[in-house]
Short mmCIF file of C-alpha atoms in Angstrom, two decimals:
data_model
loop_
_atom_site.label_atom_id
_atom_site.label_comp_id
_atom_site.label_asym_id
_atom_site.label_seq_id
_atom_site.Cartn_x
_atom_site.Cartn_y
_atom_site.Cartn_z
CA MET A 1 27.58 27.62 17.46
CA LEU A 2 30.54 26.52 19.66
CA LEU A 3 29.52 25.14 23.07
CA ILE A 4 31.82 25.84 25.87
CA ALA A 5 32.02 25.84 29.48
CA PHE A 6 33.00 29.41 30.99
CA ASN A 7 34.24 28.66 34.19
CA GLY A 8 35.11 25.41 36.24
CA PRO A 9 33.06 24.49 39.20
CA MET A 10 33.40 26.79 42.40
CA ALA A 11 32.77 25.52 45.94
CA VAL A 12 29.82 26.89 48.14
CA ASP A 13 30.55 28.87 51.04
CA VAL A 14 27.64 28.34 53.50
CA ASN A 15 27.70 32.09 54.23
CA SER A 16 27.81 33.25 50.64
CA GLU A 17 25.00 34.76 48.54
CA ASP A 18 25.03 31.67 46.59
CA ALA A 19 24.37 29.64 49.73
CA LEU A 20 21.25 32.15 50.53
CA ARG A 21 19.98 31.42 47.08
CA ILE A 22 20.22 27.79 47.70
CA ARG A 23 18.56 27.88 50.83
CA LYS A 24 15.38 29.12 49.04
CA LEU A 25 15.08 26.10 46.44
CA VAL A 26 12.52 23.60 46.72
CA PRO A 27 12.95 21.20 48.56
CA LEU A 28 16.37 22.37 50.02
CA ALA A 29 14.45 25.04 51.91
CA THR A 30 13.12 22.43 54.14
CA LEU A 31 16.64 20.96 55.22
CA PRO A 32 17.34 21.65 58.77
CA GLY A 33 20.55 23.77 59.50
CA PRO A 34 23.08 20.72 60.10
CA LEU A 35 22.01 18.75 56.96
CA PHE A 36 22.04 21.92 54.69
CA ASN A 37 25.55 22.76 55.88
CA ASP A 38 26.47 19.20 54.93
CA LEU A 39 24.94 19.81 51.50
CA CYS A 40 26.79 22.88 50.79
CA ASN A 41 30.23 20.90 51.64
CA GLU A 42 29.22 18.67 48.94
CA ILE A 43 27.83 20.77 45.95
CA THR A 44 29.66 23.28 43.80
CA VAL A 45 28.42 26.06 41.76
CA GLU A 46 29.08 25.58 37.97
CA GLU A 47 29.25 28.32 35.47
CA ILE A 48 28.77 28.01 31.54
CA ARG A 49 28.20 30.07 28.44
CA ASP A 50 26.04 29.09 25.53
CA ALA A 51 26.32 25.30 26.52
CA LEU A 52 23.98 22.25 27.31
CA LEU A 53 23.28 21.61 30.79
CA PHE A 54 21.62 18.29 30.05
CA LYS A 55 19.93 16.85 26.94
CA LYS A 56 16.85 14.70 26.13
CA GLY A 57 17.34 11.07 27.44
CA ASP A 58 19.98 11.68 29.99
CA THR A 59 19.38 9.53 33.40
CA GLU A 60 21.74 11.15 35.38
CA ASN A 61 20.14 11.34 38.81
CA ASP A 62 20.79 14.97 39.63
CA LEU A 63 18.49 17.90 40.14
CA PHE A 64 19.52 21.27 38.16
CA TYR A 65 18.84 24.47 39.85
CA LEU A 66 19.52 27.77 38.19
CA LEU A 67 21.05 30.50 40.18
CA GLU A 68 21.94 33.27 37.72
CA GLY A 69 21.06 33.74 34.06
CA GLU A 70 18.56 32.32 31.46
CA VAL A 71 17.96 28.69 30.38
CA VAL A 72 16.14 27.65 27.43
CA LEU A 73 14.00 24.41 27.61
CA GLN A 74 13.61 22.65 24.10
CA ALA A 75 12.67 19.76 22.45
CA GLU A 76 13.52 18.99 18.71
CA GLY A 77 14.66 22.62 18.20
CA LEU A 78 11.30 24.11 19.58
CA VAL A 79 11.40 26.40 22.62
CA ILE A 80 9.01 25.19 25.15
CA GLU A 81 10.18 27.75 27.76
CA VAL A 82 12.66 30.12 28.99
CA VAL A 83 13.65 30.28 32.63
CA SER A 84 14.81 32.97 34.29
CA SER A 85 16.81 33.03 37.60
CA ALA A 86 14.78 36.23 38.57
CA HIS A 87 11.45 34.24 38.24
CA GLU A 88 9.73 32.21 41.12
CA SER A 89 9.81 29.03 38.84
CA ALA A 90 13.60 29.13 39.32
CA LYS A 91 13.22 27.82 43.02
CA PHE A 92 12.38 24.45 41.55
CA ALA A 93 14.64 21.99 39.77
CA LEU A 94 14.68 22.28 36.02
CA ALA A 95 12.80 19.57 33.96
CA HIS A 96 13.65 16.97 36.64
CA GLN A 97 11.73 14.02 35.18
CA LEU A 98 14.09 11.05 34.13
CA PRO A 99 14.92 9.95 31.63
CA ARG A 100 15.04 13.99 30.31
CA LYS A 101 12.32 14.85 28.00
CA ILE A 102 13.90 18.00 26.74
CA ASP A 103 17.13 19.59 26.23
CA ALA A 104 18.29 22.70 28.71
CA PHE A 105 20.68 24.97 27.03
CA ALA A 106 22.40 27.96 28.73
CA LYS A 107 21.33 31.48 26.87
CA GLY A 108 24.72 33.39 27.64
CA VAL A 109 26.33 32.92 30.82
CA VAL A 110 24.64 30.71 33.39
CA ARG A 111 25.36 29.76 37.00
CA PHE A 112 23.86 26.63 38.32
CA VAL A 113 24.23 23.88 41.15
CA ARG A 114 23.05 20.08 40.61
CA VAL A 115 21.95 18.30 43.90
CA ASP A 116 21.84 14.40 44.15
CA ALA A 117 17.96 13.86 43.79
CA GLU A 118 18.12 11.22 46.37
CA LYS A 119 19.94 13.48 49.16
CA ALA A 120 17.44 16.37 48.36
CA ASN A 121 14.40 14.33 48.40
CA ASN A 122 15.20 11.57 51.14
CA PRO A 123 17.13 13.44 53.79
CA PRO A 124 17.98 11.71 57.04
CA ALA A 125 15.78 12.23 59.82
CA LEU A 126 16.55 14.55 62.84
CA GLU A 127 15.05 13.92 66.36
CA TYR A 128 13.51 16.87 67.93
CA LYS A 129 13.54 16.48 71.58
CA GLU A 130 11.56 18.10 74.28
CA GLU A 131 13.18 18.98 77.60
CA SER A 132 12.04 20.94 80.68
CA GLU A 133 8.86 21.87 78.54
CA MET A 134 10.84 23.35 76.03
CA VAL A 135 11.18 22.47 72.16
CA VAL A 136 14.54 22.37 71.04
CA VAL A 137 14.58 22.56 67.18
CA GLU A 138 17.69 23.03 64.87
CA GLU A 139 16.85 26.37 63.35
CA GLU A 140 14.97 29.52 64.13
CA ILE A 141 12.78 30.94 61.54
CA ASP A 142 13.55 34.60 60.85
CA GLU A 143 10.39 36.33 61.64
CA ASN A 144 11.48 39.34 59.96
CA SER A 145 12.19 37.59 56.72
CA ASP A 146 10.15 38.75 53.73
CA ASP A 147 10.63 35.19 52.09
CA TRP A 148 7.50 33.61 53.01
CA MET A 149 8.25 30.33 50.62
CA THR A 150 11.06 29.47 52.69
CA ILE A 151 9.17 29.91 56.11
CA LEU A 152 6.44 28.13 54.60
CA LEU A 153 8.46 25.11 53.79
CA LYS A 154 9.98 24.98 56.88
CA LEU A 155 6.88 23.99 58.57
CA PRO A 156 6.94 20.36 59.78
CA ILE A 157 3.83 19.35 57.63
CA PHE A 158 5.45 20.53 54.30
CA GLN A 159 8.60 18.96 55.24
CA ARG A 160 6.82 15.77 54.88
CA LEU A 161 5.46 16.09 51.32
CA PRO A 162 7.21 15.09 48.17
CA PRO A 163 8.82 17.72 46.12
CA ALA A 164 6.28 17.48 43.21
CA ASN A 165 3.33 18.17 45.49
CA LEU A 166 5.50 21.29 47.17
CA GLN A 167 5.65 22.47 43.61
CA LYS A 168 1.96 22.18 42.72
CA ILE A 169 1.15 23.72 46.07
CA LEU A 170 3.31 26.85 45.71
CA LEU A 171 1.99 27.34 42.16
CA ALA A 172 -1.67 27.08 43.29
CA LEU A 173 -1.67 29.26 46.38
CA GLU A 174 -3.81 32.37 46.12
CA GLU A 175 -3.04 35.65 47.87
CA VAL A 176 -5.74 37.42 49.55
CA ALA A 177 -5.31 40.86 51.55
CA VAL A 178 -7.85 40.95 54.65
CA VAL A 179 -8.44 44.19 56.48
CA LYS A 180 -8.36 44.49 60.41
CA GLY A 181 -11.68 42.87 62.16
CA GLU A 182 -12.62 40.99 59.05
CA VAL A 183 -13.67 37.47 59.72
CA ILE A 184 -11.45 34.93 57.72
CA ILE A 185 -13.39 31.85 58.79
CA GLU A 186 -16.57 31.75 60.39
CA GLN A 187 -17.60 28.91 63.08
CA GLY A 188 -20.33 26.80 61.82
CA ALA A 189 -19.68 27.71 58.06
CA GLU A 190 -18.44 25.00 55.59
CA GLY A 191 -14.70 24.48 55.10
CA ASP A 192 -13.57 25.88 51.77
CA TYR A 193 -9.75 26.84 51.86
CA PHE A 194 -6.79 26.18 53.83
CA TYR A 195 -4.66 29.31 54.83
CA PHE A 196 -1.24 30.45 55.56
CA LEU A 197 -0.59 33.67 57.31
CA LYS A 198 1.69 35.66 55.34
CA SER A 199 1.95 38.74 57.33
CA GLY A 200 -0.42 40.40 60.52
CA GLN A 201 -1.96 38.60 63.26
CA CYS A 202 -5.47 36.82 63.71
CA GLU A 203 -7.51 35.48 66.62
CA ILE A 204 -9.07 32.13 67.09
CA SER A 205 -12.15 32.31 68.96
CA ARG A 206 -15.11 29.98 69.63
CA LYS A 207 -18.58 30.44 71.00
CA PRO A 208 -19.42 27.39 73.19
CA THR A 209 -23.29 28.24 72.45
CA PRO A 210 -24.97 30.09 69.84
CA ILE A 211 -26.06 32.72 72.30
CA SER A 212 -22.78 33.05 74.34
CA LYS A 213 -19.92 35.31 73.93
CA SER A 214 -16.98 34.40 72.04
CA ILE A 215 -13.85 33.00 73.68
CA ARG A 216 -10.41 33.75 72.59
CA LEU A 217 -8.36 30.38 72.06
CA ALA A 218 -5.23 31.73 70.54
CA VAL A 219 -3.54 34.16 68.52
CA LEU A 220 -1.99 33.20 65.11
CA GLU A 221 1.21 35.07 63.89
CA LYS A 222 2.90 35.42 60.73
CA GLY A 223 4.08 32.09 59.33
CA GLU A 224 1.29 29.91 60.84
CA ILE A 225 -1.15 27.76 59.17
CA PHE A 226 -4.87 27.32 59.78
CA GLY A 227 -8.24 26.05 58.38
CA GLU A 228 -7.29 22.69 57.89
CA ASP A 229 -9.70 20.99 60.37
CA ALA A 230 -12.95 21.46 58.46
CA LEU A 231 -11.24 20.10 55.16
CA ILE A 232 -10.14 17.08 56.94
CA SER A 233 -13.04 16.07 59.19
CA GLY A 234 -15.58 17.10 56.73
CA ALA A 235 -17.69 18.76 59.65
CA PRO A 236 -18.37 22.43 59.94
CA ARG A 237 -15.94 25.10 61.22
CA THR A 238 -15.40 24.66 64.81
CA VAL A 239 -13.91 28.08 65.53
CA SER A 240 -13.76 31.51 63.85
CA VAL A 241 -10.49 33.44 62.68
CA THR A 242 -10.74 37.07 62.66
CA ALA A 243 -7.99 39.37 61.62
CA LEU A 244 -6.34 41.46 64.69
CA THR A 245 -4.53 43.68 62.11
CA ASP A 246 -4.26 44.11 58.52
CA VAL A 247 -3.21 40.71 57.29
CA THR A 248 -2.35 38.91 53.86
CA VAL A 249 -3.07 35.21 53.62
CA LEU A 250 -2.20 32.82 50.92
CA ARG A 251 -5.03 30.13 50.52
CA LEU A 252 -5.46 26.74 48.83
CA ASP A 253 -8.60 25.08 47.92
CA LYS A 254 -10.02 22.35 49.45
CA ASN A 255 -9.55 19.73 46.78
CA ARG A 256 -6.03 20.42 46.22
CA PHE A 257 -5.46 20.46 49.96
CA VAL A 258 -7.04 16.98 50.23
CA ALA A 259 -4.94 15.58 47.29
CA LEU A 260 -1.63 17.25 47.96
CA ILE A 261 -1.38 17.67 51.74
CA LYS A 262 -3.98 15.58 53.71
CA LYS A 263 -3.67 12.19 51.86
CA PRO A 264 0.35 11.93 51.97
CA SER A 265 0.46 13.08 55.54
CA LEU A 266 -1.80 11.18 57.59
CA VAL A 267 -0.87 7.69 58.69
CA PHE A 268 -3.78 5.15 59.80
CA VAL A 269 -3.21 2.09 62.10
CA GLY A 270 -5.51 -0.81 62.70
CA TYR A 271 -6.37 -2.25 66.36
CA GLU A 272 -3.34 -4.58 66.46
CA GLU A 273 -0.78 -1.92 65.34
CA MET A 274 -2.26 0.56 67.79
CA ALA A 275 -1.61 -1.97 70.48
CA ALA A 276 2.08 -2.35 69.40
CA LEU A 277 2.50 1.43 69.40
CA ARG A 278 1.12 1.50 73.12
CA ASP A 279 3.83 -1.12 73.86
CA GLU A 280 6.39 1.39 72.84
CA GLY A 281 4.80 3.94 75.18
CA GLY A 282 2.53 5.38 72.96
CA ALA A 283 -0.61 7.40 74.41
CA VAL A 284 -4.10 7.27 73.20
CA LEU A 285 -6.14 10.58 72.95
CA ASP A 286 -9.90 10.03 72.57
CA LEU A 287 -11.41 13.08 71.03
CA ARG A 288 -15.09 12.00 71.44
CA PRO A 289 -17.53 14.33 73.73
CA LEU A 290 -17.25 13.59 77.40
CA ASP A 291 -20.62 11.45 77.76
CA GLU A 292 -19.68 9.32 74.80
CA PHE A 293 -16.27 8.58 76.16
CA GLU A 294 -17.91 7.58 79.65
CA ARG A 295 -20.01 5.20 78.09
CA GLY A 296 -17.17 3.19 76.69
CA HIS A 297 -13.50 3.96 75.94
CA ILE A 298 -10.10 2.29 75.08
CA GLU A 299 -8.40 1.06 78.53
CA GLY A 300 -5.71 3.92 79.49
CA SER A 301 -6.88 6.46 76.86
CA VAL A 302 -7.27 10.19 77.80
CA ASN A 303 -10.50 12.16 76.88
CA VAL A 304 -9.48 15.56 75.12
CA GLN A 305 -11.98 17.66 73.42
CA PHE A 306 -10.61 18.51 69.84
CA PHE A 307 -10.83 22.52 70.32
CA SER A 308 -8.91 22.07 73.46
CA LEU A 309 -6.06 19.82 72.15
CA ARG A 310 -3.60 22.95 71.55
CA MET A 311 -3.77 23.19 75.37
CA GLN A 312 -2.82 19.44 76.19
CA LEU A 313 0.47 19.87 74.02
CA LYS A 314 2.82 19.87 76.88
CA SER A 315 1.37 16.88 78.74
CA LEU A 316 2.42 14.92 75.53
CA ASN A 317 5.88 13.42 74.77
CA ARG A 318 7.34 14.00 71.28
CA ASP A 319 9.42 11.13 71.43
CA LYS A 320 6.48 8.73 71.79
CA PRO A 321 3.64 7.69 69.41
CA VAL A 322 0.44 9.32 69.85
CA ILE A 323 -2.77 7.49 68.72
CA VAL A 324 -5.91 9.70 68.02
CA VAL A 325 -8.95 8.11 68.22
CA CYS A 326 -12.70 9.54 67.65
CA ARG A 327 -16.17 7.88 67.11
CA ASN A 328 -15.44 6.89 63.27
CA GLY A 329 -11.93 8.30 62.25
CA ARG A 330 -13.15 11.72 60.96
CA ILE A 331 -12.33 13.93 63.92
CA SER A 332 -8.97 11.76 64.66
CA GLU A 333 -7.58 13.10 60.92
CA ALA A 334 -8.11 16.69 62.05
CA GLY A 335 -6.42 15.99 65.32
CA ALA A 336 -3.59 13.88 63.89
CA PHE A 337 -2.79 16.67 61.49
CA PHE A 338 -2.70 19.16 64.32
CA LEU A 339 -0.26 17.21 66.19
CA LEU A 340 1.98 16.71 63.13
CA LYS A 341 1.87 20.21 62.74
CA HIS A 342 3.76 20.46 66.30
CA ARG A 343 6.06 17.85 65.26
CA PHE A 344 4.47 14.75 67.19
CA LYS A 345 4.43 11.18 65.79
CA ALA A 346 0.70 10.95 65.20
CA PHE A 347 -1.30 8.10 64.15
CA ILE A 348 -5.07 7.36 63.39
CA LEU A 349 -7.00 4.21 64.65
CA LYS A 350 -8.77 3.49 61.41
CA GLY A 351 -12.36 3.41 61.59
CA GLY A 352 -12.24 5.01 65.24
CA MET A 353 -14.31 3.38 68.13
CA GLU A 354 -16.62 1.76 65.49
CA SER A 355 -13.78 -0.51 64.66
CA VAL A 356 -12.82 -1.14 68.38
CA ALA A 357 -16.37 -2.35 68.77
CA GLU A 358 -16.30 -4.77 65.87
CA ALA A 359 -13.05 -5.88 67.14
CA SER A 360 -14.59 -6.65 70.38
CA LYS A 361 -17.69 -8.58 68.69
CA GLU A 362 -15.05 -10.63 66.77
CA ASP A 363 -13.01 -11.40 70.13
CA SER A 364 -16.19 -12.26 71.92
CA ALA A 365 -17.38 -14.81 69.03
CA GLU A 366 -13.91 -16.47 68.99
CA SER A 367 -14.26 -16.65 72.85
CA ARG A 368 -17.49 -18.28 72.92
CA ASN A 369 -16.47 -20.74 70.10
CA GLU A 370 -13.50 -21.70 72.06
CA THR A 371 -15.34 -22.21 75.12
CA LYS A 372 -17.82 -24.43 73.32
CA ALA A 373 -14.88 -26.57 71.81
CA ASP A 374 -13.46 -26.97 75.08
CA ALA A 375 -16.18 -27.62 77.25
CA PRO A 376 -15.91 -30.79 79.18
CA PRO A 377 -18.54 -33.56 78.92
CA GLN A 378 -21.31 -33.68 81.45
CA VAL A 379 -20.89 -35.89 84.35
CA GLU A 380 -22.64 -37.10 87.37
CA GLU A 381 -22.16 -34.83 90.47
CA GLY A 382 -19.37 -36.46 92.63
CA THR A 383 -17.60 -38.34 89.74
CA PRO A 384 -14.06 -37.34 89.27
CA MET A 385 -13.10 -35.42 86.20
CA PRO A 386 -10.48 -37.52 83.97
CA GLU A 387 -7.71 -34.99 84.27
CA GLU A 388 -8.17 -35.27 88.09
CA ARG A 389 -7.87 -38.87 88.16
CA ASP A 390 -5.01 -39.38 85.49
CA ALA A 391 -2.99 -35.72 85.54
CA GLY A 392 0.47 -36.05 86.87
CA PRO A 393 2.65 -33.51 88.47
CA ASP A 394 3.55 -31.66 85.10
CA GLU A 395 0.01 -31.54 84.07
CA GLN A 396 -0.95 -30.21 87.36
CA LEU A 397 2.01 -27.60 87.23
CA LEU A 398 0.84 -26.38 83.78
CA LYS A 399 -2.69 -25.86 85.01
CA LEU A 400 -1.52 -24.02 87.96
CA LYS A 401 0.75 -21.75 85.73
CA LYS A 402 -2.37 -21.03 83.60
CA GLU A 403 -4.53 -20.19 86.59
CA ASN A 404 -2.00 -18.06 88.15
CA GLU A 405 -1.36 -15.87 84.65
CA MET A 406 -5.32 -15.55 84.73
CA LEU A 407 -5.10 -14.06 88.04
CA ARG A 408 -2.31 -11.62 87.25
CA ARG A 409 -4.38 -10.46 84.42
CA THR A 410 -7.29 -10.05 86.66
CA VAL A 411 -5.24 -8.06 89.02
CA LYS A 412 -3.71 -5.96 86.26
CA GLN A 413 -7.17 -5.26 85.07
CA LEU A 414 -8.55 -4.23 88.65
CA ASN A 415 -5.52 -2.02 89.20
CA ASP A 416 -6.27 -0.39 85.83
CA ARG A 417 -9.72 0.18 86.92
CA CYS A 418 -8.66 1.55 90.28
CA SER A 419 -6.50 4.10 88.41
CA GLU A 420 -9.39 5.03 86.50
CA LEU A 421 -11.42 5.40 89.48
CA ASP A 422 -8.82 7.57 91.24
CA GLU A 423 -8.67 10.06 88.13
CA GLU A 424 -12.34 10.15 88.01
CA LYS A 425 -12.49 10.87 91.76
CA LYS A 426 -9.95 13.86 91.18
CA ARG A 427 -12.03 15.11 88.10
CA ILE A 428 -15.12 15.08 90.74
CA GLU A 429 -13.09 16.71 93.56
CA ASP A 430 -11.91 19.50 91.01
CA ARG A 431 -15.44 20.16 89.70
CA PHE A 432 -16.67 20.17 93.42
CA THR A 433 -13.80 22.81 94.26
CA THR A 434 -15.08 25.08 91.07
CA LEU A 435 -18.67 24.81 92.07
CA SER A 436 -17.76 25.62 95.47
CA ARG A 437 -15.93 28.78 94.49
CA HIS A 438 -18.83 29.71 92.17
CA PHE A 439 -21.31 29.10 95.08
CA GLU A 440 -19.06 31.42 97.32
CA GLN A 441 -19.11 34.14 94.69
CA LEU A 442 -23.04 33.89 94.38
CA LYS A 443 -23.24 34.23 98.31
CA HIS A 444 -20.95 37.32 98.12
CA MET A 445 -23.12 39.06 95.28
CA LEU A 446 -26.41 38.13 97.10
CA ARG A 447 -25.01 39.86 100.30
CA LYS A 448 -23.84 42.58 98.52
CA LEU A 449 -27.25 43.08 96.60
CA LYS A 450 -29.13 42.98 100.21
CA ASN A 451 -26.78 45.38 101.44
CA ASP A 452 -27.43 47.75 98.25
CA ALA A 453 -31.12 47.26 98.88
#
């Protein structure tokens, strides 16, 4: 059979139907608007008939995407798969492993694009800045779009994942219809699935105690993800999620979530690395219960309960690192994942406060050893020390500098402690104001009951 190219390459107009098709390809769907526009200026649409796109053994580092027609994937003359542009699998690159393991042959007329793999998989980062409490992003998601895959891939968490992971996730997602009023996640239950809200609305609620009424925390809209907290921490569900309307969700089981999403997303740092991040202006969030926090915490850290983390987002700076801390690191993983969902630079202190305790023990041991090693010999009272007898002006100056540095450190510690006490005072005053308000309400209710009697 004669293999011929049907037409030469055609440039991609960013407003064309071809560009709309390309916009839905994986991982190109994750590119911010400006980067996608640059990509369209660099690539072309090619059209061939009954010809090879690539052959086994090729090492050219390009991703081939099918836009129209059918491509036969074959090895040694044996047909392995026929990929049609109408099928969901066409959103992924054709047999992208290098060197190529199989031949790709155009069945009839085929239109396709080839994209440099490095540019597709490792695009330059764009910064998202926060001004006047508003988040400025490159591109808004069309809420009326029926292309759930594009919406999903634009989420910050998925933009961090390797293309191979994205393909496995999309192929493994299970669609489930839920009727209005049905509970999707129940507080206290074991975590089993991670969810993407394909359509409809859901309510997040929490019961502070088993006998109290549920408190609404938030409303989830189409295109949001939920249910990851318990999968990450291994703890029971901390909230309930209920369908406010008839909804459709896509879910991914726990094992795939951990392997494909959790592990590639989370970043752990040690105690010294945390200190370096704090020097860059990073904030430390302590997710432990208040009583644990008050018994001991990292200097300058802020205590935030995990279920109220959503309400603290406006107080955080997206341009600075956020280090999340808990007792042993497990709850921190869920907290960091939540921050990553909202485009924060989140890190986890490896081992949590338990690692801080270990580091403190080591520092104390080293300090004791140094003290013993540097301790002066015992002398009789009134006998001048050798350095006092023999030290010249330079040695005395050096000694004074060391003492001055120690005093400066002490003053800093006292100032920090003073700031902590001021914050504690403010919290107590706020609590007193709230209690006074409640007391006045109770007095009013008591007077009303007496009058009614």
